XYZ file of C-alpha atoms in Angstrom:
549
model
C 3.409 -46.046 -24.003
C 1.166 -48.776 -22.619
C 4.078 -50.404 -20.837
C 4.575 -47.317 -18.715
C 1.399 -47.864 -16.725
C 2.013 -51.576 -16.353
C 5.534 -50.924 -15.134
C 4.357 -48.461 -12.486
C 1.697 -50.894 -11.357
C 4.204 -53.718 -10.866
C 6.522 -51.478 -8.872
C 3.741 -50.156 -6.611
C 4.246 -51.426 -3.082
C 0.960 -52.626 -1.641
C 1.117 -51.523 1.973
C -1.313 -50.309 4.619
C -1.631 -46.738 3.209
C -2.353 -48.185 -0.232
C -5.006 -50.499 1.214
C -6.554 -47.594 3.116
C -6.694 -45.515 -0.071
C -8.324 -48.363 -1.975
C -10.884 -48.835 0.793
C -11.796 -45.149 0.817
C -11.900 -45.013 -2.976
C -14.033 -48.152 -3.260
C -16.482 -47.173 -0.539
C -16.892 -43.594 -1.785
C -17.400 -44.599 -5.413
C -19.859 -47.325 -4.324
C -21.899 -44.769 -2.398
C -22.128 -42.580 -5.513
C -22.827 -45.537 -7.811
C -25.819 -46.813 -5.827
C -28.353 -44.046 -6.588
C -27.000 -43.363 -10.064
C -27.052 -47.016 -11.195
C -30.613 -47.432 -9.874
C -31.651 -44.324 -11.795
C -29.926 -45.444 -14.997
C -31.599 -48.859 -14.757
C -35.026 -47.255 -14.567
C -34.218 -44.789 -17.360
C -33.093 -47.582 -19.682
C -36.395 -49.408 -19.368
C -34.728 -52.516 -17.911
C -35.483 -51.740 -14.270
C -33.398 -50.669 -11.255
C -31.950 -54.153 -10.693
C -30.425 -54.107 -14.193
C -28.616 -50.900 -13.273
C -27.133 -52.522 -10.170
C -26.233 -55.717 -12.048
C -24.453 -53.637 -14.686
C -22.581 -51.569 -12.098
C -21.405 -54.764 -10.390
C -20.428 -56.764 -13.488
C -18.878 -54.028 -15.612
C -17.251 -52.387 -12.594
C -15.605 -55.605 -11.372
C -14.361 -57.096 -14.627
C -13.248 -53.782 -16.149
C -11.242 -53.067 -12.993
C -9.615 -56.505 -12.931
C -8.893 -56.888 -16.654
C -8.839 -53.270 -17.870
C -5.897 -51.038 -18.700
C -6.415 -48.266 -16.140
C -6.024 -49.119 -12.469
C -7.748 -45.916 -11.339
C -10.849 -46.178 -13.502
C -14.327 -46.884 -12.125
C -16.775 -48.365 -14.614
C -20.517 -48.846 -14.673
C -23.683 -47.570 -16.359
C -23.192 -44.148 -17.971
C -25.626 -41.675 -19.556
C -24.519 -42.466 -23.122
C -24.813 -46.216 -22.652
C -28.163 -45.840 -20.849
C -29.689 -43.759 -23.634
C -28.321 -46.160 -26.252
C -29.762 -49.115 -24.345
C -33.147 -47.416 -24.082
C -33.163 -47.100 -27.880
C -32.241 -50.771 -28.251
C -35.004 -51.859 -25.874
C -37.672 -49.853 -27.718
C -36.602 -50.254 -31.360
C -34.215 -53.182 -31.837
C -35.491 -55.886 -29.485
C -38.909 -57.437 -28.985
C -37.961 -59.219 -25.737
C -35.562 -58.624 -22.869
C -33.633 -61.707 -23.980
C -32.983 -60.081 -27.351
C -31.971 -56.820 -25.682
C -29.402 -58.578 -23.510
C -28.175 -60.525 -26.541
C -27.290 -57.172 -28.112
C -25.342 -56.303 -24.942
C -23.410 -59.592 -25.058
C -22.611 -59.085 -28.734
C -21.494 -55.521 -28.021
C -19.174 -56.784 -25.276
C -17.649 -59.348 -27.629
C -17.149 -56.696 -30.310
C -15.552 -54.387 -27.741
C -13.160 -57.153 -26.696
C -12.313 -57.743 -30.359
C -11.583 -54.028 -30.823
C -9.100 -54.249 -27.970
C -7.459 -57.419 -29.294
C -7.164 -55.776 -32.718
C -5.387 -52.849 -31.003
C -7.790 -50.168 -32.208
C -7.949 -48.327 -28.880
C -5.450 -45.665 -29.874
C -7.666 -44.474 -32.740
C -10.465 -43.318 -30.416
C -8.410 -40.297 -29.361
C -8.693 -38.995 -32.926
C -12.432 -38.383 -32.516
C -12.875 -34.604 -33.002
C -13.789 -32.767 -29.842
C -16.656 -30.987 -31.621
C -18.304 -34.380 -32.217
C -17.694 -35.507 -28.626
C -18.989 -32.229 -27.197
C -22.102 -32.196 -29.378
C -22.838 -35.846 -28.662
C -22.377 -35.598 -24.887
C -24.379 -32.367 -24.693
C -27.148 -34.063 -26.667
C -27.038 -37.013 -24.256
C -27.386 -34.595 -21.339
C -30.435 -32.978 -22.924
C -31.987 -36.392 -23.635
C -31.470 -37.523 -20.033
C -33.203 -34.405 -18.721
C -36.085 -34.588 -21.210
C -36.775 -38.248 -20.428
C -36.728 -37.616 -16.675
C -39.215 -34.732 -16.779
C -42.170 -37.166 -16.808
C -41.250 -39.173 -13.661
C -40.248 -35.851 -12.077
C -43.927 -34.868 -12.461
C -45.191 -38.260 -11.293
C -46.033 -39.652 -14.740
C -44.751 -42.931 -16.227
C -41.601 -42.742 -18.343
C -42.320 -42.435 -22.077
C -41.814 -45.680 -23.997
C -39.908 -43.996 -26.830
C -37.186 -41.394 -26.945
C -36.968 -37.757 -25.865
C -39.485 -36.509 -28.420
C -42.050 -38.992 -27.120
C -41.419 -37.574 -23.649
C -42.006 -34.051 -24.950
C -45.255 -35.132 -26.635
C -46.438 -36.742 -23.385
C -45.608 -33.635 -21.345
C -49.018 -31.856 -21.700
C -50.857 -34.903 -20.328
C -48.327 -35.216 -17.491
C -48.875 -31.564 -16.560
C -52.638 -32.012 -16.693
C -52.411 -35.023 -14.338
C -49.655 -33.573 -12.190
C -48.751 -35.529 -9.064
C -47.957 -32.769 -6.590
C -46.177 -35.094 -4.167
C -43.842 -36.372 -6.875
C -43.090 -32.802 -7.978
C -42.213 -31.757 -4.408
C -40.011 -34.837 -3.891
C -38.291 -34.394 -7.248
C -37.696 -30.681 -6.641
C -36.304 -31.359 -3.158
C -34.004 -34.064 -4.503
C -32.802 -31.805 -7.308
C -32.218 -28.932 -4.871
C -30.100 -31.110 -2.582
C -28.111 -32.382 -5.585
C -27.407 -28.821 -6.696
C -26.773 -27.059 -3.414
C -25.046 -29.738 -1.325
C -21.727 -28.101 -0.282
C -18.714 -29.296 -2.226
C -16.590 -29.385 0.933
C -18.917 -32.029 2.406
C -19.044 -34.210 -0.702
C -15.972 -36.195 0.318
C -17.694 -37.314 3.506
C -21.210 -37.638 2.093
C -21.580 -37.438 -1.716
C -24.380 -35.189 -2.933
C -26.268 -37.925 -4.876
C -26.459 -40.122 -1.759
C -27.715 -37.257 0.421
C -30.294 -36.410 -2.262
C -31.388 -40.054 -2.391
C -31.832 -40.210 1.383
C -33.638 -36.861 1.627
C -36.014 -37.543 -1.250
C -36.787 -41.070 -0.082
C -37.490 -39.833 3.458
C -40.049 -37.397 2.048
C -41.711 -40.226 0.137
C -41.740 -42.657 3.061
C -42.810 -40.360 5.899
C -44.904 -37.662 4.231
C -45.774 -37.768 0.528
C -46.600 -41.459 0.245
C -48.902 -41.314 -2.782
C -46.165 -41.316 -5.415
C -44.837 -43.997 -7.830
C -41.939 -45.998 -6.356
C -39.329 -48.449 -7.618
C -41.174 -51.486 -6.295
C -39.822 -55.007 -5.939
C -36.090 -55.511 -6.522
C -34.589 -59.011 -6.751
C -32.463 -59.777 -3.688
C -30.843 -62.939 -5.059
C -27.949 -63.407 -7.432
C -29.021 -62.632 -11.021
C -29.994 -65.552 -13.214
C -28.267 -66.348 -16.470
C -30.161 -64.611 -19.292
C -28.706 -66.812 -22.004
C -30.980 -67.737 -24.891
C -30.036 -68.938 -28.341
C -30.926 -66.140 -30.802
C -31.949 -66.797 -34.377
C -29.559 -66.084 -37.231
C -31.868 -63.365 -38.571
C -31.900 -61.565 -35.213
C -28.096 -61.747 -34.939
C -27.852 -60.096 -38.344
C -30.201 -57.307 -37.210
C -28.458 -57.033 -33.841
C -24.989 -56.464 -35.264
C -25.561 -52.814 -36.088
C -26.892 -51.668 -32.672
C -24.289 -53.879 -30.958
C -21.497 -52.219 -32.916
C -22.806 -48.776 -32.019
C -23.023 -49.806 -28.343
C -19.469 -51.141 -28.482
C -18.127 -47.963 -30.098
C -19.987 -45.705 -27.659
C -18.686 -47.684 -24.708
C -15.150 -47.581 -26.106
C -15.169 -43.829 -26.673
C -16.758 -43.207 -23.276
C -14.230 -45.416 -21.477
C -11.104 -44.153 -23.213
C -12.051 -40.509 -22.750
C -12.525 -41.209 -19.045
C -9.125 -42.901 -19.060
C -7.600 -39.714 -20.472
C -9.165 -37.783 -17.589
C -7.655 -40.266 -15.124
C -4.261 -39.931 -16.831
C -4.340 -36.161 -16.449
C -5.196 -36.423 -12.747
C -2.616 -39.083 -11.886
C 0.242 -38.402 -14.296
C 0.125 -41.984 -15.599
C -0.703 -43.456 -18.991
C -3.298 -46.162 -19.503
C -3.215 -49.134 -21.876
C -6.116 -48.323 -24.190
C -6.283 -51.722 -25.887
C -6.294 -53.596 -22.584
C -8.965 -51.215 -21.324
C -11.211 -52.150 -24.251
C -10.703 -55.839 -23.505
C -11.648 -55.292 -19.852
C -14.706 -53.228 -20.744
C -15.740 -55.835 -23.312
C -15.489 -58.660 -20.785
C -17.506 -56.615 -18.293
C -20.267 -55.846 -20.784
C -20.398 -59.470 -21.956
C -20.889 -60.682 -18.374
C -23.434 -57.901 -17.721
C -25.474 -58.976 -20.746
C -25.374 -62.633 -19.722
C -26.820 -61.798 -16.314
C -29.346 -59.132 -17.270
C -27.251 -56.089 -16.451
C -27.154 -52.661 -18.046
C -24.068 -52.138 -20.250
C -21.522 -49.670 -18.989
C -18.279 -47.842 -19.604
C -15.725 -45.789 -17.747
C -17.644 -43.419 -15.443
C -15.938 -40.031 -15.183
C -17.598 -38.988 -11.924
C -16.845 -42.279 -10.181
C -13.271 -42.304 -11.470
C -12.534 -38.783 -10.265
C -14.063 -39.531 -6.859
C -12.032 -42.738 -6.579
C -8.785 -40.906 -7.332
C -9.517 -38.049 -4.952
C -10.507 -40.472 -2.194
C -7.129 -42.206 -2.490
C -7.794 -45.227 -4.740
C -4.470 -46.427 -6.152
C -4.962 -49.926 -7.551
C -7.521 -52.163 -9.231
C -8.612 -53.247 -5.776
C -10.657 -50.060 -5.308
C -12.816 -50.762 -8.377
C -13.225 -54.426 -7.479
C -14.107 -53.529 -3.882
C -16.757 -51.081 -5.120
C -18.474 -53.857 -7.063
C -18.323 -56.244 -4.101
C -19.911 -53.604 -1.863
C -22.701 -53.033 -4.408
C -23.274 -56.793 -4.587
C -23.589 -56.871 -0.803
C -26.106 -54.027 -0.941
C -28.102 -55.879 -3.571
C -28.195 -59.133 -1.639
C -28.707 -57.707 1.835
C -30.499 -54.406 1.412
C -32.486 -54.818 -1.805
C -35.860 -54.767 -0.048
C -34.987 -51.428 1.562
C -34.586 -49.829 -1.860
C -38.136 -50.620 -2.974
C -39.806 -47.498 -1.410
C -37.522 -45.096 -3.344
C -39.802 -42.809 -5.425
C -39.182 -42.526 -9.156
C -39.175 -38.751 -8.685
C -36.061 -39.081 -6.499
C -34.156 -40.874 -9.253
C -35.475 -38.346 -11.780
C -34.168 -35.448 -9.695
C -30.734 -37.081 -9.415
C -30.594 -37.791 -13.161
C -31.689 -34.294 -14.149
C -28.660 -32.990 -12.246
C -26.487 -35.638 -13.929
C -27.840 -34.628 -17.354
C -27.161 -30.964 -16.650
C -23.573 -31.751 -15.667
C -22.995 -33.798 -18.830
C -23.739 -30.820 -21.099
C -20.506 -29.175 -22.189
C -21.322 -25.755 -20.726
C -17.723 -24.401 -20.836
C -17.673 -24.814 -24.615
C -21.303 -23.816 -25.211
C -20.672 -20.589 -23.300
C -18.117 -19.632 -25.959
C -20.093 -20.584 -29.066
C -19.636 -17.096 -30.497
C -15.863 -17.622 -30.490
C -15.798 -21.075 -32.077
C -14.795 -21.355 -35.714
C -17.814 -21.732 -37.965
C -16.978 -25.207 -39.248
C -16.434 -26.548 -35.713
C -19.624 -24.842 -34.553
C -21.566 -26.452 -37.390
C -20.214 -29.923 -36.524
C -21.021 -29.442 -32.821
C -24.571 -28.192 -33.343
C -25.326 -30.762 -36.053
C -24.158 -33.624 -33.821
C -26.133 -32.240 -30.873
C -29.328 -31.816 -32.923
C -29.095 -35.281 -34.494
C -28.465 -36.834 -31.074
C -31.615 -35.283 -29.632
C -33.989 -35.335 -32.593
C -32.891 -38.397 -34.608
C -30.746 -41.052 -32.908
C -27.292 -41.687 -31.507
C -26.092 -43.768 -34.450
C -26.913 -41.120 -37.031
C -25.457 -38.380 -34.840
C -22.078 -40.040 -34.407
C -21.822 -41.255 -38.011
C -22.782 -37.955 -39.656
C -20.847 -35.963 -37.056
C -17.650 -37.858 -37.885
C -18.238 -37.512 -41.636
C -18.889 -33.760 -41.493
C -15.980 -33.242 -39.091
C -13.752 -35.155 -41.500
C -14.874 -32.953 -44.382
C -14.250 -29.800 -42.344
C -10.816 -31.075 -41.397
C -10.100 -31.890 -45.047
C -10.843 -28.278 -45.990
C -8.310 -27.068 -43.455
C -5.722 -29.585 -44.655
C -6.404 -28.581 -48.273
C -5.364 -24.978 -47.693
C -2.316 -26.041 -45.685
C -1.190 -28.517 -48.337
C -1.721 -26.104 -51.232
C 0.427 -23.557 -49.403
C 3.253 -26.075 -49.748
C 3.053 -26.140 -53.552
C 5.523 -23.919 -55.424
C 4.921 -23.490 -59.143
C 7.263 -20.944 -60.798
C 8.829 -20.307 -64.209
C 12.624 -20.557 -64.445
C 14.350 -17.950 -66.629
C 16.583 -19.687 -69.154
C 19.488 -17.340 -68.509
C 19.386 -18.122 -64.780
C 18.524 -21.799 -64.869
C 21.044 -22.755 -67.552
C 23.780 -20.384 -66.404
C 27.162 -22.095 -66.631
C 25.810 -25.113 -68.461
C 26.990 -26.392 -71.842
C 25.230 -24.442 -74.569
C 23.850 -21.896 -72.126
C 25.193 -19.016 -74.206
C 22.717 -19.824 -76.978
C 19.565 -19.437 -74.864
C 17.231 -16.456 -75.035
C 17.826 -14.436 -71.875
C 14.173 -13.337 -71.751
C 12.556 -16.746 -72.211
C 11.336 -19.097 -69.486
C 10.797 -22.387 -71.221
C 11.207 -24.473 -68.056
C 8.799 -24.474 -65.122
C 9.418 -25.840 -61.642
C 6.730 -27.521 -59.555
C 8.012 -28.186 -56.029
C 5.838 -30.213 -53.685
C 6.766 -29.890 -50.029
C 5.416 -31.764 -47.032
C 2.401 -34.081 -47.327
C -0.279 -34.316 -49.991
C -3.508 -36.238 -49.516
C -7.012 -36.574 -50.897
C -7.799 -33.234 -49.224
C -5.807 -31.229 -51.761
C -5.649 -33.670 -54.668
C -8.544 -32.125 -56.619
C -7.250 -28.559 -56.490
C -3.711 -29.640 -57.343
C -4.910 -30.194 -60.902
C -6.324 -26.654 -61.139
C -3.340 -25.037 -59.425
C -0.616 -26.799 -61.411
C -2.387 -27.806 -64.619
C -2.498 -24.276 -66.088
C 1.189 -23.685 -65.377
C 2.203 -26.888 -67.147
C 0.724 -25.700 -70.447
C 2.800 -22.496 -70.333
C 6.165 -24.296 -70.534
C 8.043 -26.617 -72.847
C 9.481 -28.522 -69.890
C 8.255 -28.932 -66.322
C 10.384 -30.277 -63.489
C 8.512 -31.982 -60.641
C 10.682 -31.570 -57.554
C 9.910 -34.087 -54.773
C 13.022 -33.345 -52.687
C 10.978 -31.894 -49.803
C 7.874 -34.102 -50.215
C 7.337 -36.291 -47.152
C 4.129 -38.134 -47.957
C 1.858 -38.729 -50.930
C -1.356 -40.735 -50.596
C -2.941 -42.704 -53.423
C -5.357 -39.907 -54.378
C -2.560 -37.360 -54.699
C -0.500 -39.894 -56.676
C -3.345 -40.327 -59.159
C -3.425 -36.538 -59.532
C 0.247 -36.668 -60.530
C -0.811 -39.122 -63.235
C -3.479 -36.633 -64.377
C -0.879 -33.862 -64.502
C 1.390 -36.049 -66.612
C -1.571 -36.523 -68.956
C -2.070 -32.742 -69.133
C 1.617 -32.351 -69.992
C 1.405 -34.992 -72.715
C -1.602 -33.317 -74.353
C 0.114 -29.925 -74.326
C 3.393 -31.463 -75.622
C 5.208 -30.433 -72.461
C 8.168 -32.619 -71.448
C 8.261 -33.765 -67.805
C 11.283 -34.382 -65.610
C 10.783 -35.934 -62.162
C 13.441 -35.167 -59.593
C 14.541 -36.342 -56.117
C 11.971 -39.022 -55.302
C 12.669 -40.969 -52.141
C 11.071 -42.905 -49.285
C 7.308 -43.372 -49.164
C 6.741 -40.916 -52.033
C 8.856 -43.006 -54.388
C 7.196 -46.202 -53.154
C 3.680 -44.841 -53.754
C 4.452 -43.586 -57.258
C 6.210 -46.826 -58.143
C 3.507 -49.089 -56.698
C 0.806 -47.350 -58.721
C 3.054 -47.251 -61.814
C 2.490 -43.504 -62.137
C 5.718 -42.747 -64.021
C 5.543 -45.650 -66.468
C 4.944 -43.311 -69.438
C 8.016 -41.143 -68.878
C 10.905 -41.624 -71.332
C 14.169 -43.099 -70.065
C 16.371 -40.606 -68.339
C 13.533 -38.300 -67.256
C 13.679 -39.441 -63.625
C 16.738 -37.896 -61.958
C 18.154 -37.382 -58.485
C 19.483 -33.821 -58.504
C 18.792 -30.405 -59.988
C 22.054 -30.531 -61.942
C 20.929 -33.725 -63.650
C 17.524 -32.154 -64.366
C 19.263 -29.137 -65.894
C 21.305 -31.357 -68.210
C 18.249 -33.299 -69.375
C 16.277 -30.071 -69.933
C 19.084 -28.486 -71.934
C 19.401 -31.606 -74.060
C 15.649 -31.631 -74.763
C 15.593 -27.953 -75.770
C 18.569 -28.351 -78.098
C 16.896 -31.036 -80.193
């Protein structure tokens, strides 16, 4: 429950050990965020300063107003790739691009206020895995060009692939050496030393030293603003707002999924439970402020969050402190970041992209069920070769269809359609002695559990044939727990089948939501009086009366 986290936070005593943990968590996560946010800013097409602005704004406001006191927020691979698409295809100016970010932040805040956060956890893992693996591949493909010393491709990953032959032909050997050295440090830096000096920071220092003292003829970041960011507010036209709504909604949904999945990771590490709706509000505020001041949009950052927790961060102070430290770096040390080679950031991001790919699941592809495998690979392929919006939308649709097939078989297993021998069914009843002991004029259709649109179509085929074989059919809802509108309309179809075949229908033991659904849709309006009963004994009496006429 959301209140659980809030209650723990209120009862947490803020003492010297807590402050020390927050300081370590904030400093360590800031050290990791510096090279990564610079790299994400460059990769997005907005520049390294935008990455820092986003890390500061989203990180601070999401920590202060969000629903997870352990979470560290800032630019992430998914949000960076999405922003790169917006910059190249949905905005003609930087002002329009940042307007999309502001709108996305407002939509994200609205999602939190509307309490939709809990629904994100229902996203199928096959879609998440395929999408994140596709993001990892995109990040690596885009960074291959600056890794070789060439300018970043203006379009998406396929444009980078098309530009690769020219980049190889005009290879910058210095950039390749720097990028390879940076990547090697990122990969092989000992895990036991990462708590003292994080691998990305060591890689940044080592690669930059190569570029400053030896291989100087390589592309570098260049000038970075060292003042507070200016307000990027401009009044957009109504037509642009209409066009911007779609990419803004996608950005808001991506940021929400990214953040809440990171929150689940934090929950598992700390044994707490976050407030998902409050987290969306905090992330939305952070992204709105980031867009207003020219920052890259962000979300919950898994790597930063895990580092913060392991370093001892216990309260929102650690995330806020991280942002304040980054702001100090920006204002005081911005000019010292200008000589950083693009190849250094490319090497760091290639390692980040590799880590994003869901290798544990991909290593067991041969063991995954075929429908889940299809959803995963389809989402991955669409992410890389088409776009993020199409990948998520179609991935969710196909995953829903695959899930419906599974539910269909489970629901149909709960349908019992059997003939009832007259001599057994009417035994002991008035007039039972006159029945033919070999006849089975009454059929029983028992629906147990839940029935939805998944099984509604086949219910007609499964039950419809049995209805025609009997003079009377009893629909037993005593064990039915749920009936959606589609399944209820199928019941109406079955009543129509019974009417055409002159089969009498008795409905038995309706209750709760099943009765409400059938009554609301007026499904049983055509049944004669007395054909809706509560018990099997009453159904037996009605059936015997009908057969004796």
